[in-house]
PDB file of C-alpha atoms in Angstrom:
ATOM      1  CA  UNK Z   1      85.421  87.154  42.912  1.00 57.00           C
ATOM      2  CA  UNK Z   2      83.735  88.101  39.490  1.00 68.00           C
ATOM      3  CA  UNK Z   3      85.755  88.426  36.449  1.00 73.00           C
ATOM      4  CA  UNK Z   4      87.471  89.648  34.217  1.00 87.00           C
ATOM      5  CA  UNK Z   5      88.000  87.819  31.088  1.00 89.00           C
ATOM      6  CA  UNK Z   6      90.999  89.176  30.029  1.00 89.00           C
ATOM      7  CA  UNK Z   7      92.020  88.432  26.621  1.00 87.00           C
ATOM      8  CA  UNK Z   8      96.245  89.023  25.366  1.00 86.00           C
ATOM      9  CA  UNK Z   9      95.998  89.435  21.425  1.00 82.00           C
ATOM     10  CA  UNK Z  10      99.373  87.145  19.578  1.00 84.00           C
ATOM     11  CA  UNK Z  11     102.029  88.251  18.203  1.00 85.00           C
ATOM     12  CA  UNK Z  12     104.894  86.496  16.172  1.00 90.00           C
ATOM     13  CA  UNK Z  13     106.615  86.168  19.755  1.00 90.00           C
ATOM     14  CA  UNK Z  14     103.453  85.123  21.039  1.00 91.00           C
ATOM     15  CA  UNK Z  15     100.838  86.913  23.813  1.00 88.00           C
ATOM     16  CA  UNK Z  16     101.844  90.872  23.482  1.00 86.00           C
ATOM     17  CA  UNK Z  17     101.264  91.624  27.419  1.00 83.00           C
ATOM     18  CA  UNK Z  18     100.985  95.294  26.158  1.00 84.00           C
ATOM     19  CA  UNK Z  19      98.222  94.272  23.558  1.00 83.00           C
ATOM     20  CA  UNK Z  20      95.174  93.149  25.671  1.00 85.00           C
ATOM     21  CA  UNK Z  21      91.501  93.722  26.779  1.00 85.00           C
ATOM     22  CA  UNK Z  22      89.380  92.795  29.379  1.00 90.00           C
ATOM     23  CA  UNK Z  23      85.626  91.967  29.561  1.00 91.00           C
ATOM     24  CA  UNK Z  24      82.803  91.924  32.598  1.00 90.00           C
ATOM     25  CA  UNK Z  25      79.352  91.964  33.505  1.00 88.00           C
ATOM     26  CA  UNK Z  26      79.968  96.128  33.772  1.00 89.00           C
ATOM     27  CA  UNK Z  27      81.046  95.902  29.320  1.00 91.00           C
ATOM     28  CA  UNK Z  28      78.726  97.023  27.091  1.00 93.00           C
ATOM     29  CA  UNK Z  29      76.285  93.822  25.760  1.00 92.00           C
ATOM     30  CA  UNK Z  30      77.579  91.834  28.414  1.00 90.00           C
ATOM     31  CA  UNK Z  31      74.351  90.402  30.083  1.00 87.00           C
ATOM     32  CA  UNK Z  32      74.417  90.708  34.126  1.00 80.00           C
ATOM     33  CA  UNK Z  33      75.571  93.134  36.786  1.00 76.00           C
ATOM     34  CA  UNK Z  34      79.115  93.131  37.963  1.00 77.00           C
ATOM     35  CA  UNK Z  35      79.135  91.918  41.476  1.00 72.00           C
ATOM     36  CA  UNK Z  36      81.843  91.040  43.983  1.00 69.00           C
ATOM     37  CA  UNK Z  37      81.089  87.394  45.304  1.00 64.00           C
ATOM     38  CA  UNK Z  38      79.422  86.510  41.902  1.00 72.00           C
ATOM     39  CA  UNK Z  39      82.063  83.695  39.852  1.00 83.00           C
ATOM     40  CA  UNK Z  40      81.616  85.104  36.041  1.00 87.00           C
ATOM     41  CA  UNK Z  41      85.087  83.957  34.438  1.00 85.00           C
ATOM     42  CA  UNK Z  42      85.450  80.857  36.690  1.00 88.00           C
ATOM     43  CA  UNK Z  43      85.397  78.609  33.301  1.00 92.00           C
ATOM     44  CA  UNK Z  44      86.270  79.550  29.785  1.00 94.00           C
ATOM     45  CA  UNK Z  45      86.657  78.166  26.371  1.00 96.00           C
ATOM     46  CA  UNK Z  46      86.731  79.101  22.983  1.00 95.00           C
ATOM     47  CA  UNK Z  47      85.539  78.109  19.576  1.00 95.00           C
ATOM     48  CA  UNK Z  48      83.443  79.500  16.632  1.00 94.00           C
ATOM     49  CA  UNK Z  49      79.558  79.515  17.388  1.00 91.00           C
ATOM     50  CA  UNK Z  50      78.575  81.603  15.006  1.00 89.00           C
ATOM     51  CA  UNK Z  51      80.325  80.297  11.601  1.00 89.00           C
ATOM     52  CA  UNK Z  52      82.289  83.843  11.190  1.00 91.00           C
ATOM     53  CA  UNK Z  53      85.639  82.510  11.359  1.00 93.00           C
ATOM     54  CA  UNK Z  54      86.500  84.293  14.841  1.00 92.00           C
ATOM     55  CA  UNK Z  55      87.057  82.625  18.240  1.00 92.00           C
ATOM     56  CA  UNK Z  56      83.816  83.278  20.191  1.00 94.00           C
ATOM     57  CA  UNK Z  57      84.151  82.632  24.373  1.00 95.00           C
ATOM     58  CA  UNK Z  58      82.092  80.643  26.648  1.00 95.00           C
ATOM     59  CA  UNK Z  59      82.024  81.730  30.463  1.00 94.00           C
ATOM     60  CA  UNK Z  60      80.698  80.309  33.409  1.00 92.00           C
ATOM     61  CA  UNK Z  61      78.956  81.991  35.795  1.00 86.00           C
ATOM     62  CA  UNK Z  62      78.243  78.645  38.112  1.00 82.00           C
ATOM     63  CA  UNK Z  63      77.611  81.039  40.906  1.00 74.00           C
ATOM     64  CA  UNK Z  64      75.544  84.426  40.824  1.00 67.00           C
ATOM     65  CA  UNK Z  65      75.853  86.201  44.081  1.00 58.00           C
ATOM     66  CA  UNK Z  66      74.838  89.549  45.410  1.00 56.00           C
ATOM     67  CA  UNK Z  67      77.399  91.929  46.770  1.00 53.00           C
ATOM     68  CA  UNK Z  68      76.804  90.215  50.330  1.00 55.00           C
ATOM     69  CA  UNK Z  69      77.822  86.703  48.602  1.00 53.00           C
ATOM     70  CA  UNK Z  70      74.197  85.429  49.012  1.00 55.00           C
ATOM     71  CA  UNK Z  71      73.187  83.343  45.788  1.00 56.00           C
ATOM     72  CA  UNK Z  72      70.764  85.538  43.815  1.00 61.00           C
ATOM     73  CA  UNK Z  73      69.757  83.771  40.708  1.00 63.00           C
ATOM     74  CA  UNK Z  74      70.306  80.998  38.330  1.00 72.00           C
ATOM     75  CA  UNK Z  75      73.741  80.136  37.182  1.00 82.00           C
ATOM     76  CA  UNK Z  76      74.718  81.062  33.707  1.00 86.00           C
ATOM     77  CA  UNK Z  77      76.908  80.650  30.547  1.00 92.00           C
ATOM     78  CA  UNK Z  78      77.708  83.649  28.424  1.00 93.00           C
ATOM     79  CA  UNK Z  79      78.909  83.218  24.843  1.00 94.00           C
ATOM     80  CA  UNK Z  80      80.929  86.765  23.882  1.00 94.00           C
ATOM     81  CA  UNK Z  81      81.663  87.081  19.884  1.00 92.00           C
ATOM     82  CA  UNK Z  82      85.093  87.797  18.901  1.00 91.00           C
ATOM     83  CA  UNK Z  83      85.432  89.631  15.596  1.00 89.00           C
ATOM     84  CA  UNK Z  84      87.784  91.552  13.382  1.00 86.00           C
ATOM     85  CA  UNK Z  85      88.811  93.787  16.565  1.00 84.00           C
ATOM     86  CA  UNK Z  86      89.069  90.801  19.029  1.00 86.00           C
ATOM     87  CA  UNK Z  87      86.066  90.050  21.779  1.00 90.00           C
ATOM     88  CA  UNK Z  88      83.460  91.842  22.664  1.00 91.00           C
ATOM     89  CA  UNK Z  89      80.189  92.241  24.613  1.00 92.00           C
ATOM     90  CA  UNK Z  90      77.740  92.991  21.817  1.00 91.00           C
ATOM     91  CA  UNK Z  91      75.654  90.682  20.863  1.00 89.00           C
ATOM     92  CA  UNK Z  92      76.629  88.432  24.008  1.00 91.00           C
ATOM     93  CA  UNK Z  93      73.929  85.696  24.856  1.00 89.00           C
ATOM     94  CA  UNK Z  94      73.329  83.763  27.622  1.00 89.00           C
ATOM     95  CA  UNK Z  95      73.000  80.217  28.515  1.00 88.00           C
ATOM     96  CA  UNK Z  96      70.922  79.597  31.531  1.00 79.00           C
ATOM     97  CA  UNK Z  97      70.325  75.918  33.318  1.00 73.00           C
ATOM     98  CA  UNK Z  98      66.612  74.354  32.077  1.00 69.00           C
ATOM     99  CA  UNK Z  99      64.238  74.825  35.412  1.00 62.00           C
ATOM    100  CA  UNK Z 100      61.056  73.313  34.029  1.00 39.00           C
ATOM    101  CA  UNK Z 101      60.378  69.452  34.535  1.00 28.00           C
ATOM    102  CA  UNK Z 102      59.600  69.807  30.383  1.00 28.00           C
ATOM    103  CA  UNK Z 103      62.790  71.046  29.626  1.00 34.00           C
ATOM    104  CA  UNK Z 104      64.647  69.473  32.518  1.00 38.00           C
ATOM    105  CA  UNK Z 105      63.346  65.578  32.855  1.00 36.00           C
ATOM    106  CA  UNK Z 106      64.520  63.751  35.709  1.00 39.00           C
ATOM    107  CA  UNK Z 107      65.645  67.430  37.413  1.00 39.00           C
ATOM    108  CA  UNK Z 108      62.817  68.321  40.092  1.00 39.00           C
ATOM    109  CA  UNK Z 109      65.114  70.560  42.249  1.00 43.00           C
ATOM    110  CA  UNK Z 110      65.879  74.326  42.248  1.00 47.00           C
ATOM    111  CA  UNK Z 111      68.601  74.787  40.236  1.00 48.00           C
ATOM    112  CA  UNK Z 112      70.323  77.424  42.524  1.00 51.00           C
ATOM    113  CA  UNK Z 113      73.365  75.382  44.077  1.00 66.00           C
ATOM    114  CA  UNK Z 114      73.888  73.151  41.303  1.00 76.00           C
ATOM    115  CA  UNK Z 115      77.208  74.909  40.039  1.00 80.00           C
ATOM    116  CA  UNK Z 116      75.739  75.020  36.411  1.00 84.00           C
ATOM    117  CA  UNK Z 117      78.638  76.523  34.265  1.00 86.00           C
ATOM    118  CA  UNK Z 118      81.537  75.696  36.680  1.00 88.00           C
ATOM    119  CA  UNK Z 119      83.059  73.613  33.359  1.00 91.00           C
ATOM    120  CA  UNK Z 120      82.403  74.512  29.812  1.00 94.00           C
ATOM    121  CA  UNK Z 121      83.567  73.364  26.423  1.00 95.00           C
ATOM    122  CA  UNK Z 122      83.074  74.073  22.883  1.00 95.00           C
ATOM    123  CA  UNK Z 123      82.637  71.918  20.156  1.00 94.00           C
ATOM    124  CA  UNK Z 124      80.729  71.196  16.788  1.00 92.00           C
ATOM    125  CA  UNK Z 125      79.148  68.272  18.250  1.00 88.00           C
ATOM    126  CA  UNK Z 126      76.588  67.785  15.486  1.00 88.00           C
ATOM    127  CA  UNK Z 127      78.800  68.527  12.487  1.00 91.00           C
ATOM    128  CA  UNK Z 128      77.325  71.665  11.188  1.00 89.00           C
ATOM    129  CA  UNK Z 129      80.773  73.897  11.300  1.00 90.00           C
ATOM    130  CA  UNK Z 130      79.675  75.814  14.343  1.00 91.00           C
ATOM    131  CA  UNK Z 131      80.787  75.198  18.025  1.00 93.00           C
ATOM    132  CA  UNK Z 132      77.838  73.979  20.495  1.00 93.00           C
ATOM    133  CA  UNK Z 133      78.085  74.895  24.078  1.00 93.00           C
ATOM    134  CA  UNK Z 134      79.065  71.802  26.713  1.00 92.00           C
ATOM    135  CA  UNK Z 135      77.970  73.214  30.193  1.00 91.00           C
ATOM    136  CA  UNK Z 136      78.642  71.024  33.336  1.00 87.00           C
ATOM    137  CA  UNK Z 137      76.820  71.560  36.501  1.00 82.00           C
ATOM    138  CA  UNK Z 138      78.285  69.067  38.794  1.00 72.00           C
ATOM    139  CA  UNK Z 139      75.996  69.330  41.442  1.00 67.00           C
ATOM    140  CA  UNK Z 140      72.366  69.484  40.066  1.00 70.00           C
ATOM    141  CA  UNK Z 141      70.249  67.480  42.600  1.00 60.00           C
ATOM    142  CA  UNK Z 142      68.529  63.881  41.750  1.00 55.00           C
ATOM    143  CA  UNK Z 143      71.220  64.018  39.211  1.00 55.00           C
ATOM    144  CA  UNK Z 144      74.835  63.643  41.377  1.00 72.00           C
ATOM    145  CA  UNK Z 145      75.710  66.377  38.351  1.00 76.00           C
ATOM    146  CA  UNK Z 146      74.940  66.718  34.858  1.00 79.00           C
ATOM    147  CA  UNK Z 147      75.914  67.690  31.458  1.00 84.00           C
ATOM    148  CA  UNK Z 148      74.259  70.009  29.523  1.00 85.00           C
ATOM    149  CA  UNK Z 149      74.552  69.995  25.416  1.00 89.00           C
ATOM    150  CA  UNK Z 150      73.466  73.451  23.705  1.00 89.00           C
ATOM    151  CA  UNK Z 151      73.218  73.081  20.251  1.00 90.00           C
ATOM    152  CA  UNK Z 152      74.743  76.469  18.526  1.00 86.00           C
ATOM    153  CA  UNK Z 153      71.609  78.810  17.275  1.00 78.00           C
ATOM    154  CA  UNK Z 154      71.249  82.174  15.534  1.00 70.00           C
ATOM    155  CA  UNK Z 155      69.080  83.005  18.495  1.00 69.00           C
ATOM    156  CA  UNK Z 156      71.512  81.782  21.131  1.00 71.00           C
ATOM    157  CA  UNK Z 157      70.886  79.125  23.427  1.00 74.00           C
ATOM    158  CA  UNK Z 158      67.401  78.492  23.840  1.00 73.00           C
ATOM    159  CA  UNK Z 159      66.982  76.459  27.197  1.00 73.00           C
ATOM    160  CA  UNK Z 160      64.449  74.315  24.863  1.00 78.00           C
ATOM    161  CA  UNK Z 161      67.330  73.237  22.681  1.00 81.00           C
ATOM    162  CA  UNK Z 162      69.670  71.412  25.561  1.00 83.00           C
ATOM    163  CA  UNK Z 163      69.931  68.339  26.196  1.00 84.00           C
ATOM    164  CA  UNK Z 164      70.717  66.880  29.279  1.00 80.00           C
ATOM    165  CA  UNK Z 165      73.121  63.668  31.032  1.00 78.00           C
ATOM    166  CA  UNK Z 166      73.133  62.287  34.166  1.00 76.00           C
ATOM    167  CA  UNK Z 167      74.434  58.848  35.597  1.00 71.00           C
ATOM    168  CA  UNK Z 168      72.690  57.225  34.591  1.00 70.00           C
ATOM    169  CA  UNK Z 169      72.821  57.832  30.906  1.00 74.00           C
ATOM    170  CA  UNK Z 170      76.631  57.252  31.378  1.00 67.00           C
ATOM    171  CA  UNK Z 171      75.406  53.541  32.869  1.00 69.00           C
ATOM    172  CA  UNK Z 172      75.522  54.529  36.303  1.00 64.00           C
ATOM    173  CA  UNK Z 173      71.641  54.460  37.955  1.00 58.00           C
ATOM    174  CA  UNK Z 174      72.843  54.320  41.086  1.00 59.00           C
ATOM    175  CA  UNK Z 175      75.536  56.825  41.305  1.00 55.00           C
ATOM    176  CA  UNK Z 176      76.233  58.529  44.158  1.00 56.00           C
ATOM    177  CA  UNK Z 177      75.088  61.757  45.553  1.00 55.00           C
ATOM    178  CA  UNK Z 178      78.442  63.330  45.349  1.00 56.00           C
ATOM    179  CA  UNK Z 179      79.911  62.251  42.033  1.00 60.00           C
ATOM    180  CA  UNK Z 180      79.147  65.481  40.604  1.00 63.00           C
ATOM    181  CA  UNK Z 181      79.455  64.581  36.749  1.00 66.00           C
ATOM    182  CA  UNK Z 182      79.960  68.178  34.602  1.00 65.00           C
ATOM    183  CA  UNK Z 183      82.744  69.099  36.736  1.00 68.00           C
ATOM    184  CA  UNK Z 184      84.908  68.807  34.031  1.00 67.00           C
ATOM    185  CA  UNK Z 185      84.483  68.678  30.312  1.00 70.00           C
ATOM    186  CA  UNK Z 186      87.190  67.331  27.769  1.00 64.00           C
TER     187      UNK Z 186
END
């Protein structure tokens, strides 16, 4: 099942059910193709990536399936920007799992399967006032999962710019093949 992201705008009596919107891979900016069996929405969080003062949205995408429910393509996180009018799709960017063995040390595999985006988080991990991008992908192979740190960019979230954890940066080099770390992120 693919999205949506629906979002209920607050009121002094909190969520107004009659006051919402909804956002997919059909809304204008939003990167991707709508499709039945793909999993955009399956993770969310919020937090400001781009300084403006407004709640920006992380999704996960951890798998991208064509209408058949085959897996198509890489997994992906897309960051929508909220603004004065609440979210939207322009300007969306995407977040998409390292495949190279220069951007992805210690990952050899394909990274289709690996779940990449199945838990997200934002945070200002470096202290610069803007949220950076936390992706989990609990199942990347020769890893038994990993976490994924995306510093936030004007450009988005250059593959280049992540940096990865496994087990064994957590003090675990012989970690099992199913612990799938990056299935949740706190």
């Amino acid at each position: 099942m693919s999205g949506p992201v629906e979002v209920f705008h607050g009121s002094q009596h909190g969520p107004d059910p009659g006051r919402h919107s909804e956002l997919d891979q059909d809304s204008p900016g939003v990167p991707g193709e709508k499709e039945e069996h793909s999993q955009f929405g399956t993770a969310l969080d919020a937090g400001d990536a781009n300084g403006d003062g407004y709640a920006d949205v992380a999704v996960g995408t951890p798998v991208e399936a064509d209408d058949g429910g085959g897996e198509k393509g890489k997994s992906t996180v897309t960051v929508l920007h909220g603004g004065s009018k609440g979210l939207t799709g322009r300007g969306a960017r995407v977040a998409e799992e390292p495949s190279s063995s220069a951007e992805a040390p210690r990952d050899s595999g394909e990274t289709i399967g690996n779940r990449f985006g199945d838990a997200v988080r934002m945070g200002d991990t470096n202290g610069d006032g803007k949220a950076d991008l936390a992706i989990g992908a609990p199942r990347t192979e020769g890893f038994a999962g990993a976490l994924w740190i995306y510093p936030a960019q004007q450009e988005g979230w250059p593959a280049g710019a992540a940096r990865s954890y496994g087990p064994r940066d957590f003090g675990d080099p012989k970690a099992p093949d199913d612990e799938e770390i990056g299935a949740s992120v706190r």
